[in-house]
CSV table of C-alpha atoms in Angstrom, one decimal:
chain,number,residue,atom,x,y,z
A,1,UNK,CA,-15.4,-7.8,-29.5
A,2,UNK,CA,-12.7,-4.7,-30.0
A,3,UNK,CA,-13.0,-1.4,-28.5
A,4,UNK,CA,-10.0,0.6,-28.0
A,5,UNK,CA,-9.1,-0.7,-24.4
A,6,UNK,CA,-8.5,-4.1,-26.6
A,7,UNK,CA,-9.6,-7.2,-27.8
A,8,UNK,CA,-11.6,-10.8,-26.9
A,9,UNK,CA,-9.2,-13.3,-28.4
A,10,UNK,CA,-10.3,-17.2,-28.5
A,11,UNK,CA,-8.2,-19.8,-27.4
A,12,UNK,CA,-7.9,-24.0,-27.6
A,13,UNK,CA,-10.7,-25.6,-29.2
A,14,UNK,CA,-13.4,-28.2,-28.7
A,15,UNK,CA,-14.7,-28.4,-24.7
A,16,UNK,CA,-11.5,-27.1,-23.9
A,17,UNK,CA,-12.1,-23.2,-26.0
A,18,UNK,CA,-12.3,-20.1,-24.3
A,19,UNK,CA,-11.9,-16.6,-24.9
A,20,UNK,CA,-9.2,-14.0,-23.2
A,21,UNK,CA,-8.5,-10.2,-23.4
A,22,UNK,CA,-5.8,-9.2,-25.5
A,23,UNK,CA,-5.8,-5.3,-24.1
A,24,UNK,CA,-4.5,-2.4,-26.3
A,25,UNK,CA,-1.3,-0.4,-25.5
A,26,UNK,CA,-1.2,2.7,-23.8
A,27,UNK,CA,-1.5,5.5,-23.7
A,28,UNK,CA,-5.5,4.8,-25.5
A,29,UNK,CA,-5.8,5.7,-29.0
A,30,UNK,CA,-8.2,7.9,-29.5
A,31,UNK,CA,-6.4,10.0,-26.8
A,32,UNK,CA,-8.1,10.2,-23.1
A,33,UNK,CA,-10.6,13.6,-23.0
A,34,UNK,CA,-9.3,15.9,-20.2
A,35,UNK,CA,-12.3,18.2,-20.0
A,36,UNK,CA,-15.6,18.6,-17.4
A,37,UNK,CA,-15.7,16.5,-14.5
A,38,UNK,CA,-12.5,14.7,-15.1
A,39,UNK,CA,-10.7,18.0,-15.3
A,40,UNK,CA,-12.1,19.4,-12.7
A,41,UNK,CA,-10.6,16.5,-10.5
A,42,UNK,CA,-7.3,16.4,-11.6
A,43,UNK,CA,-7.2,19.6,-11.0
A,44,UNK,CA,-8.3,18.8,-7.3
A,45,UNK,CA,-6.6,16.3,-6.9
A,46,UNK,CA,-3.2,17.8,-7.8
A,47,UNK,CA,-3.8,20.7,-5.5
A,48,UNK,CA,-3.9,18.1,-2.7
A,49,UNK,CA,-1.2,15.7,-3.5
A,50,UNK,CA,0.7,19.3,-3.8
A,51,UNK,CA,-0.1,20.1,-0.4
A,52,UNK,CA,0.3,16.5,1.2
A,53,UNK,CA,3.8,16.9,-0.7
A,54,UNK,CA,4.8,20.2,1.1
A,55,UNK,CA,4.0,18.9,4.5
A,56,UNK,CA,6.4,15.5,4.1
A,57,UNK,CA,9.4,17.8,3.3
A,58,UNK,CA,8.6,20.4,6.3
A,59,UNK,CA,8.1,17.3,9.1
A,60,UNK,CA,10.8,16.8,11.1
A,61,UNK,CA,9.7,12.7,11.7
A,62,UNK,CA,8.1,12.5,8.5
A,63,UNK,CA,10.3,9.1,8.4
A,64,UNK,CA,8.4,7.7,11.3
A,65,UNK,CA,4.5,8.8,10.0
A,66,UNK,CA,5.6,6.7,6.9
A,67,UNK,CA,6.7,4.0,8.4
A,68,UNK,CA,3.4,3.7,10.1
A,69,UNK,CA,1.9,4.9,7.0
A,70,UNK,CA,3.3,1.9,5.1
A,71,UNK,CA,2.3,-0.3,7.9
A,72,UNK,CA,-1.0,0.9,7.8
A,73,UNK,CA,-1.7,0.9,4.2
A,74,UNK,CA,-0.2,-2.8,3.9
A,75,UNK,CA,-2.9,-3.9,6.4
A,76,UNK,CA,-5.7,-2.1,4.8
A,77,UNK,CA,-4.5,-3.6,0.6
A,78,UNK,CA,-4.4,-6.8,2.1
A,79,UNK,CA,-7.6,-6.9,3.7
A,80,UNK,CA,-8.8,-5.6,0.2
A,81,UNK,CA,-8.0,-9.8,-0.8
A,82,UNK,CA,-9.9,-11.0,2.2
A,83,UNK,CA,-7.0,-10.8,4.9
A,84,UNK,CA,-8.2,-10.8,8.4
A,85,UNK,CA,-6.1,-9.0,10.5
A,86,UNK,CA,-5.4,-6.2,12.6
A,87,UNK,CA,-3.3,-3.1,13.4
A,88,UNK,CA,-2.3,-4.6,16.9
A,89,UNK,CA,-1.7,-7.9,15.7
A,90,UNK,CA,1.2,-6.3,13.4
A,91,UNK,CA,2.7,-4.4,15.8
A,92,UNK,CA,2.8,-6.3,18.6
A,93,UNK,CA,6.3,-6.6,19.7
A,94,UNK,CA,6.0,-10.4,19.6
A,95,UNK,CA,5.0,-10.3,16.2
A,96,UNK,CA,7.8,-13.3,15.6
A,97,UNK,CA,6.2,-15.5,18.2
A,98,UNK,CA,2.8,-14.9,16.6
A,99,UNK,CA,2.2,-17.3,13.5
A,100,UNK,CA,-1.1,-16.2,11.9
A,101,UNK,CA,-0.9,-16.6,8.4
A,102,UNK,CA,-3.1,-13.2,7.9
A,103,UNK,CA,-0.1,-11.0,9.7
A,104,UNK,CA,2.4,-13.0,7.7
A,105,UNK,CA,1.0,-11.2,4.7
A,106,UNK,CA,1.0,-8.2,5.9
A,107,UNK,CA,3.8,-8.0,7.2
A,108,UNK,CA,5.4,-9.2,3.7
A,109,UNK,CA,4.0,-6.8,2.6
A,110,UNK,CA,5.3,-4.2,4.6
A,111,UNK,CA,8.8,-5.5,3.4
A,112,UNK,CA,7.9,-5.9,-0.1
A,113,UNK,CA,7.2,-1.9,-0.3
A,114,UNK,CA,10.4,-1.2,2.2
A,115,UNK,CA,12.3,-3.4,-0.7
A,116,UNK,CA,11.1,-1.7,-3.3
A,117,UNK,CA,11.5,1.9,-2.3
A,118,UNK,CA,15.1,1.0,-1.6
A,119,UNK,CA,15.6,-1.0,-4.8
A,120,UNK,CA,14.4,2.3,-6.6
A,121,UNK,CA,16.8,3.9,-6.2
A,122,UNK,CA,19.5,2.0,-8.2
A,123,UNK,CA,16.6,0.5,-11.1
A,124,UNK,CA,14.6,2.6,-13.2
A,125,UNK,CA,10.8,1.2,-12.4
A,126,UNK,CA,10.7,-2.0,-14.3
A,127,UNK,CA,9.7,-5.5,-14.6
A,128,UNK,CA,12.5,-6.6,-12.8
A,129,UNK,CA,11.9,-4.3,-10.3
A,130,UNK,CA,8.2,-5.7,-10.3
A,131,UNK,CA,9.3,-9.1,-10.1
A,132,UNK,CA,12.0,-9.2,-7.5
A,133,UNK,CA,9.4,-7.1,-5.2
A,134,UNK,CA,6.5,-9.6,-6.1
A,135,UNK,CA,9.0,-12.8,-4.6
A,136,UNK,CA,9.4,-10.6,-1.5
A,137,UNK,CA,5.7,-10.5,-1.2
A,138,UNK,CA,5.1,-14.4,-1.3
A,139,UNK,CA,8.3,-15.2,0.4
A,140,UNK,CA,7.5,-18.4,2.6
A,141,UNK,CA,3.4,-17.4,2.7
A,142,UNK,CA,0.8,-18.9,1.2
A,143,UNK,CA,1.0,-17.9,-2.5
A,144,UNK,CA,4.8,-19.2,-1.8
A,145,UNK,CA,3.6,-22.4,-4.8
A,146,UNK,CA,2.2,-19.8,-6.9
A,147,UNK,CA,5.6,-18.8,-8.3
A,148,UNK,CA,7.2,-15.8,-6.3
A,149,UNK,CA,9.0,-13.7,-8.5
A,150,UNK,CA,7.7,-15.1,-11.8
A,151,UNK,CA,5.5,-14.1,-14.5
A,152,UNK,CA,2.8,-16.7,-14.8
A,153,UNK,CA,2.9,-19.6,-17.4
A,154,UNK,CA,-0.4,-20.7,-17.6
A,155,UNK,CA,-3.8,-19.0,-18.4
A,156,UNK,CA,-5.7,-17.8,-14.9
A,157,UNK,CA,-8.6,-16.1,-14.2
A,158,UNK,CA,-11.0,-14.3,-11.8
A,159,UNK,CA,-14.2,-14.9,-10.3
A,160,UNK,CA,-15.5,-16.2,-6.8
A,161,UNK,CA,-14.3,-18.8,-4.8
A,162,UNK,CA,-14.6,-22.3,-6.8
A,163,UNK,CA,-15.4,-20.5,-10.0
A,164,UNK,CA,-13.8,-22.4,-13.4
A,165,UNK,CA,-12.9,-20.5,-16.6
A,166,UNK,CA,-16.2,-21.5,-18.0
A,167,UNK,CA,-17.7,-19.2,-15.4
A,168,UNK,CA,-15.3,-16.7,-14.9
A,169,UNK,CA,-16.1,-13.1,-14.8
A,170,UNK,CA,-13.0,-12.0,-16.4
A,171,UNK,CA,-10.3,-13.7,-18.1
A,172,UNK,CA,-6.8,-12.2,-18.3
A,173,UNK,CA,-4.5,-12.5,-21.3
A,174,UNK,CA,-3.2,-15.5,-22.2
A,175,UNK,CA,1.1,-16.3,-21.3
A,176,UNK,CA,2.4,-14.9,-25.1
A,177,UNK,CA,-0.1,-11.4,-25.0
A,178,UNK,CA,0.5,-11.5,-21.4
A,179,UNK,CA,4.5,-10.9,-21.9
A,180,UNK,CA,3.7,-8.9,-24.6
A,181,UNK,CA,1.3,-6.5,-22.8
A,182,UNK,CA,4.1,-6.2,-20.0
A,183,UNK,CA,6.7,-5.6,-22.2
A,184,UNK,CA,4.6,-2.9,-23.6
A,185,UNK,CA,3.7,-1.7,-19.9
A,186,UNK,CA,7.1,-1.2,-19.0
A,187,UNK,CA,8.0,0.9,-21.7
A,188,UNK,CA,4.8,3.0,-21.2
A,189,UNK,CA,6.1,3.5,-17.5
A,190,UNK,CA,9.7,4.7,-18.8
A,191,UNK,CA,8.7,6.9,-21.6
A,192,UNK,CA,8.0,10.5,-21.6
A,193,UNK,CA,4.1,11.0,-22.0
A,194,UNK,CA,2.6,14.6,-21.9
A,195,UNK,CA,-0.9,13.2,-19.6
A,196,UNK,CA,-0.4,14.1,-16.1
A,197,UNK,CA,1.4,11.8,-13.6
A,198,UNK,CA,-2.1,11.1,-12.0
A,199,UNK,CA,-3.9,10.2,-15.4
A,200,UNK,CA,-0.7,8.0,-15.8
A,201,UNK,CA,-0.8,6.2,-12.4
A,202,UNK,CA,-4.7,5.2,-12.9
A,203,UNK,CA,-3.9,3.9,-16.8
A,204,UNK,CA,-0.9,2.1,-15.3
A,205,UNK,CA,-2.8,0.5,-12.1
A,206,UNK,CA,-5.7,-0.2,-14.5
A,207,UNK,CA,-3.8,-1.9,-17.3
A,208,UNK,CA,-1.2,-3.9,-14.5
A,209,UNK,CA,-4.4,-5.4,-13.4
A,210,UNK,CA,-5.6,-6.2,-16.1
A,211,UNK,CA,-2.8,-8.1,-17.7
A,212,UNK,CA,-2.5,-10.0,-14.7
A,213,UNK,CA,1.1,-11.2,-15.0
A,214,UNK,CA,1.0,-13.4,-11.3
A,215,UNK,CA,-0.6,-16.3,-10.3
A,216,UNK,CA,-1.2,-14.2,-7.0
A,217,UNK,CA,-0.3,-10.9,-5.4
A,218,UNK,CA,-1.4,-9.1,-8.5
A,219,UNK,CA,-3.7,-6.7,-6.6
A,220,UNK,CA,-1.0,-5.7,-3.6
A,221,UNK,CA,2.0,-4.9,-6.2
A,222,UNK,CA,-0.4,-3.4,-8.8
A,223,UNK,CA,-1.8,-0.6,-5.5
A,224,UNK,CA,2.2,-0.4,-4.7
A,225,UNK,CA,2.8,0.5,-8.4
A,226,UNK,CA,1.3,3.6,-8.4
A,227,UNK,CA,2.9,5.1,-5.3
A,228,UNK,CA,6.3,3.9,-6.9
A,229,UNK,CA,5.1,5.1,-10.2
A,230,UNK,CA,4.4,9.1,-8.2
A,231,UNK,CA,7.9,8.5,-6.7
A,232,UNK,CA,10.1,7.7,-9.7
A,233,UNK,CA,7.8,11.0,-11.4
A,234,UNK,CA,9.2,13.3,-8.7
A,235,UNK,CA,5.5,13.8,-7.6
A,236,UNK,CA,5.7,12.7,-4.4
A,237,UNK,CA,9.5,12.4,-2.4
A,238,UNK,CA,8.2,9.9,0.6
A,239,UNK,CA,5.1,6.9,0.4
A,240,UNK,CA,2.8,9.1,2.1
A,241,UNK,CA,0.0,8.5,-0.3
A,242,UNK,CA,-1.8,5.2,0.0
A,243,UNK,CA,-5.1,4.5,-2.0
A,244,UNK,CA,-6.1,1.6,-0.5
A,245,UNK,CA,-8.7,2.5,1.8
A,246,UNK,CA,-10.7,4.3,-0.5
A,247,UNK,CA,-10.3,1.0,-3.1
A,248,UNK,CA,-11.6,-0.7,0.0
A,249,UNK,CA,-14.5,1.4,0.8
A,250,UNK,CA,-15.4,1.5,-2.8
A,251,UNK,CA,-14.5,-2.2,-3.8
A,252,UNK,CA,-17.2,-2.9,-5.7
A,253,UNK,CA,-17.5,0.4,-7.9
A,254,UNK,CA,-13.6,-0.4,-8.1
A,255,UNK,CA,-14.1,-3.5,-10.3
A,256,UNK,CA,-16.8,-2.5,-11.9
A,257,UNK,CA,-15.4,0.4,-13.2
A,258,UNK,CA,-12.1,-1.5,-14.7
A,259,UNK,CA,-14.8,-3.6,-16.1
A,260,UNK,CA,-16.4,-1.2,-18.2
A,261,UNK,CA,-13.0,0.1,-19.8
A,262,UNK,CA,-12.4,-3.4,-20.8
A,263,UNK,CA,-16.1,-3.9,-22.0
A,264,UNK,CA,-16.6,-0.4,-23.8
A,265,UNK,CA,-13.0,1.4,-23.8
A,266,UNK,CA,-14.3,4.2,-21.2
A,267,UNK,CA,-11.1,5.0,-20.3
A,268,UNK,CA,-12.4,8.2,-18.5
A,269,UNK,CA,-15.0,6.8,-16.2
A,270,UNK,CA,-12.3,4.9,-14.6
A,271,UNK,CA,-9.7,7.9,-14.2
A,272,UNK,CA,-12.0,10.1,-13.1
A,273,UNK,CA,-12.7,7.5,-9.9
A,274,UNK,CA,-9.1,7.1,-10.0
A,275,UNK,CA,-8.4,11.2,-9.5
A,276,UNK,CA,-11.2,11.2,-6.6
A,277,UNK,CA,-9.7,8.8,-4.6
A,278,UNK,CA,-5.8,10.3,-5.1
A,279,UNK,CA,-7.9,13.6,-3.7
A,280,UNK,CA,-9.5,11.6,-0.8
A,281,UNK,CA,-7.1,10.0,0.2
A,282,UNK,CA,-4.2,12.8,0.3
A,283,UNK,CA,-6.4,14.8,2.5
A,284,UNK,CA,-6.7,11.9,4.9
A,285,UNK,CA,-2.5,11.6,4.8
A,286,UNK,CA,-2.6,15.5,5.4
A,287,UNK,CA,-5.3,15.2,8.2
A,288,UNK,CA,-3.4,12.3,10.0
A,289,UNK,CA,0.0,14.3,10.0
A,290,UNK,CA,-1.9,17.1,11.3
A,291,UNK,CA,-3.4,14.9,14.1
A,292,UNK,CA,0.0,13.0,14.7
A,293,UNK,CA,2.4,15.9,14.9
A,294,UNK,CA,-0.1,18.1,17.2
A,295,UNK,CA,-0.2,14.7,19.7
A,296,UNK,CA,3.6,14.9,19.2
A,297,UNK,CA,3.6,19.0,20.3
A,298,UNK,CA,1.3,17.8,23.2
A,299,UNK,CA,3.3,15.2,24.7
A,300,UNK,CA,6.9,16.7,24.5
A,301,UNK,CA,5.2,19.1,26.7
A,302,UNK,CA,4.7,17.0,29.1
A,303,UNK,CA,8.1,16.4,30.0
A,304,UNK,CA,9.4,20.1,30.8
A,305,UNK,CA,9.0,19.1,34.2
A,306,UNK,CA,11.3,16.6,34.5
A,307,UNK,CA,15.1,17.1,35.1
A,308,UNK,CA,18.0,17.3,32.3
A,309,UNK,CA,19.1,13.9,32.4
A,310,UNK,CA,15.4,11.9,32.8
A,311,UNK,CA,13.8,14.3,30.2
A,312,UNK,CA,16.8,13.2,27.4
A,313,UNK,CA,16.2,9.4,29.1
A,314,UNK,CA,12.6,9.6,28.0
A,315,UNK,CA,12.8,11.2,24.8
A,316,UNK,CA,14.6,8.3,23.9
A,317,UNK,CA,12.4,5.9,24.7
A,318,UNK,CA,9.4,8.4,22.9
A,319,UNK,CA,10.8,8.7,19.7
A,320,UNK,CA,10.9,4.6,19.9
A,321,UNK,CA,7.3,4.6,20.5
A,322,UNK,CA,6.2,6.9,17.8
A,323,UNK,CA,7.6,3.7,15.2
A,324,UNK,CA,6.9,1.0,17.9
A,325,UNK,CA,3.2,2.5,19.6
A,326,UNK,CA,3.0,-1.5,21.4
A,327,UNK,CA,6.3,-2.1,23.3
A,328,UNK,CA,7.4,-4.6,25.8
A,329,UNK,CA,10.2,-3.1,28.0
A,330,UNK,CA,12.7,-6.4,27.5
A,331,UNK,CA,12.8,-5.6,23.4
A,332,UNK,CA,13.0,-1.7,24.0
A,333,UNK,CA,15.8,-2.2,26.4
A,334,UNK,CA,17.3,-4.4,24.1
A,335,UNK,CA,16.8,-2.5,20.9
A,336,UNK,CA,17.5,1.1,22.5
A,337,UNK,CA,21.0,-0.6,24.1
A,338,UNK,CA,19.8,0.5,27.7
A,339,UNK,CA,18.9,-1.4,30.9
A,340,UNK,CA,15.9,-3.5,31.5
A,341,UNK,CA,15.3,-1.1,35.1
A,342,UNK,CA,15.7,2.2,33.3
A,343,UNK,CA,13.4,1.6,30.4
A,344,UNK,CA,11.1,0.0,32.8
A,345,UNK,CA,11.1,3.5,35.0
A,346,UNK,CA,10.7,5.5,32.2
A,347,UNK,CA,7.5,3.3,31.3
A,348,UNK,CA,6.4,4.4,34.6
A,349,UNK,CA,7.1,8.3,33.8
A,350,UNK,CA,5.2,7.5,30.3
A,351,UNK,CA,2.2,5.7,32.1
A,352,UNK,CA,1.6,8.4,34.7
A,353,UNK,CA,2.2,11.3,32.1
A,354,UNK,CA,-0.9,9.6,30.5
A,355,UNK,CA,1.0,8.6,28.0
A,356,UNK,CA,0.9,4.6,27.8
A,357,UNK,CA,-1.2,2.8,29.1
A,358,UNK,CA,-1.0,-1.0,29.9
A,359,UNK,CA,-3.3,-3.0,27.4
A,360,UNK,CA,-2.2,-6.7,27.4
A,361,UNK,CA,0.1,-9.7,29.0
A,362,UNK,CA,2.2,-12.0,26.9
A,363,UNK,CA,3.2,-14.7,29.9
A,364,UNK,CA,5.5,-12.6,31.9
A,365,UNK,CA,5.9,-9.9,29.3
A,366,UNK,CA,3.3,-6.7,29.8
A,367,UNK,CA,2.2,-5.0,26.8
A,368,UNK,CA,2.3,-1.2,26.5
A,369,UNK,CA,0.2,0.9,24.0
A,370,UNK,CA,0.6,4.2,22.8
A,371,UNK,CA,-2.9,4.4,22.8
A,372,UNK,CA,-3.6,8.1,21.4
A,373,UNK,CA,-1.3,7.6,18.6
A,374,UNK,CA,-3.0,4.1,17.9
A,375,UNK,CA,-6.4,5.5,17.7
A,376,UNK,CA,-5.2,8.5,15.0
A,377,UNK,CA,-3.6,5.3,12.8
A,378,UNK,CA,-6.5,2.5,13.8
A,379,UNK,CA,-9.4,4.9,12.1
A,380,UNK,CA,-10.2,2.9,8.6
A,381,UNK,CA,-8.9,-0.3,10.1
């Protein structure tokens, strides 16, 4: 079977035979059709990434609604494997006491994008690049025996839990077409093509998947690849759009729809999904910024009433909480260089301002919440 996505190719012989996908090259031959539907959401799609674009460079704490942003968007591509976890549980301020395995991913993860954002910036976007951020990813959790950092040596495949190769619903290229196809990727991804960015970021997502190159991880660096991807193209200048939740809501369509460019070629099925969910979810980034920086406005309101020296006291311990919304005054004291007492006073300013509230005890530490920004970041969690 050959269409222009690529090829069935057999493998081994006797009990042991079975057949992988050797996928074509891009950019597809024949070229993708950018007419009717799929037209008409690129072209929606770029007016909102446009827009999302022109609000990060106009926020003053932009920095800090990324940071959450990242945080959030980890949480929400790792529950896309099956990780149970929530917001809370990764920021909770005792986060290294707290040994579930589930935050441990996600909070590699977290890293892993911080790592490569920062590598970026001295690499052009590459398979090193890839791989050094993939052995972030599984550093010391539990895909840590599935090689961090390493292309894969041996044949795997994907299917549900306990399936074999006999019954697997897809099987990725084998090791040689596998290095091949990456090879091939990474040129793709550093040479000049005239398809839009967008078009390029869902050919790029749907090919990295589909080669497969890791024994695990593949789905968390292949969502992070296209936000790097938007970056290195000068389309976006900060991480602020995340896919993931609309690849969660619509998991199933998701891998369908990659299934029937490898069964049929359809290229333009998939990127036309693809361009609907870079418009859906840049209008929830623009909607959340809206919602964060009018709580912001709201609250620095609130302290016009206090004198000079408290009001610059508690902005300090504010612009902590919009990065850290769950504090426990010991670590604030500690991180923002200032007394236990004075943080724990300007708690008490926060709490009756309406700002924090108590929400939890961690043996003689009390948990604070910034519960109005929580609720903003929790929707889709």
């Amino acid at each position: 079977m050959t269409n222009r996505a690529g090829t069935r190719v057999s493998n081994l012989s006797g009990e042991m035979a079975y057949e992988s996908f050797r996928p074509a090259s891009l950019p597809p031959d024949p070229p993708i059709q950018v007419g009717g539907e799929l037209l008409t959401k690129l072209i929606d799609a770029n007016k909102k990434v446009a827009i999302l674009e022109g609000l990060s460079s106009r926020i003053p704490n932009m920095s800090l609604f990324v940071s959450m942003y990242v945080r959030k968007e980890a949480l929400l591509s790792s529950q896309i494997e099956g990780t149970q976890c929530t917001l809370e549980d990764i920021l909770n301020p005792l986060i290294e006491n707290n040994t579930n395995r589930d935050v441990s991913d996600v909070v590699n993860y977290i890293r892993a994008t911080e790592f490569a954002l920062e590598r970026l910036k001295t690499l052009p976007l590459c398979n090193r690049l890839i791989k050094e951020t993939h052995a972030v990813l599984l550093e010391s959790v539990r895909g840590q025996e599935k090689n961090p950092g390493e292309f894969r040596y041996s044949q795997n495949w994907i299917g549900g839990q306990g399936s074999t190769i006999k019954n697997a619903r897809y099987i990725p290229p084998n090791p040689n077409d596998m290095l091949t196809a990456m090879s091939d990727l990474e040129k793709y991804i550093n040479n000049d093509d005239s398809l839009d960015p967008l078009i390029q970021a869902a050919l790029i997502h749907y090919q990295f998947e589909t080669i497969h190159p890791f024994l695990d991880g593949n789905g968390r660096v292949g969502r992070l690849l296209i936000t790097l991807f938007l970056m290195e193209k000068g389309i976006l200048t900060t991480p602020a759009l995340y896919i993931s939740y609309y690849l969660k809501m619509n998991r199933v369509e998701y891998y369908d729809r990659m299934t029937q460019v490898r069964r049929t070629g359809d290229y333009e099925q998939w990127v036309t999904f693809f361009l609907q969910a870079f418009a859906d979810s840049a209008e929830d980034a623009i909607r959340t910024i809206d919602q964060l920086t009018a709580l912001h406005d709201t609250n620095l309101l609130k302290f016009d009433t206090l004198t000079k020296r408290q009001r610059s006291s508690v902005l300090k311990v504010f612009t902590y909480l919009e990065s850290n919304p769950i504090i426990d005054i010991q670590k604030t004291a500690d991180f923002l260089k200032v007394s236990y007492n004075t943080v724990s006073k300007i708690v008490s300013i926060l709490i009756e301002k309406g700002i924090l509230e108590q929400t939890a005890k961690s043996g003689k530490a009390k948990i604070y919440s910034y519960t109005a920004y929580l609720n903003i970041l929790r929707k889709d969690t």
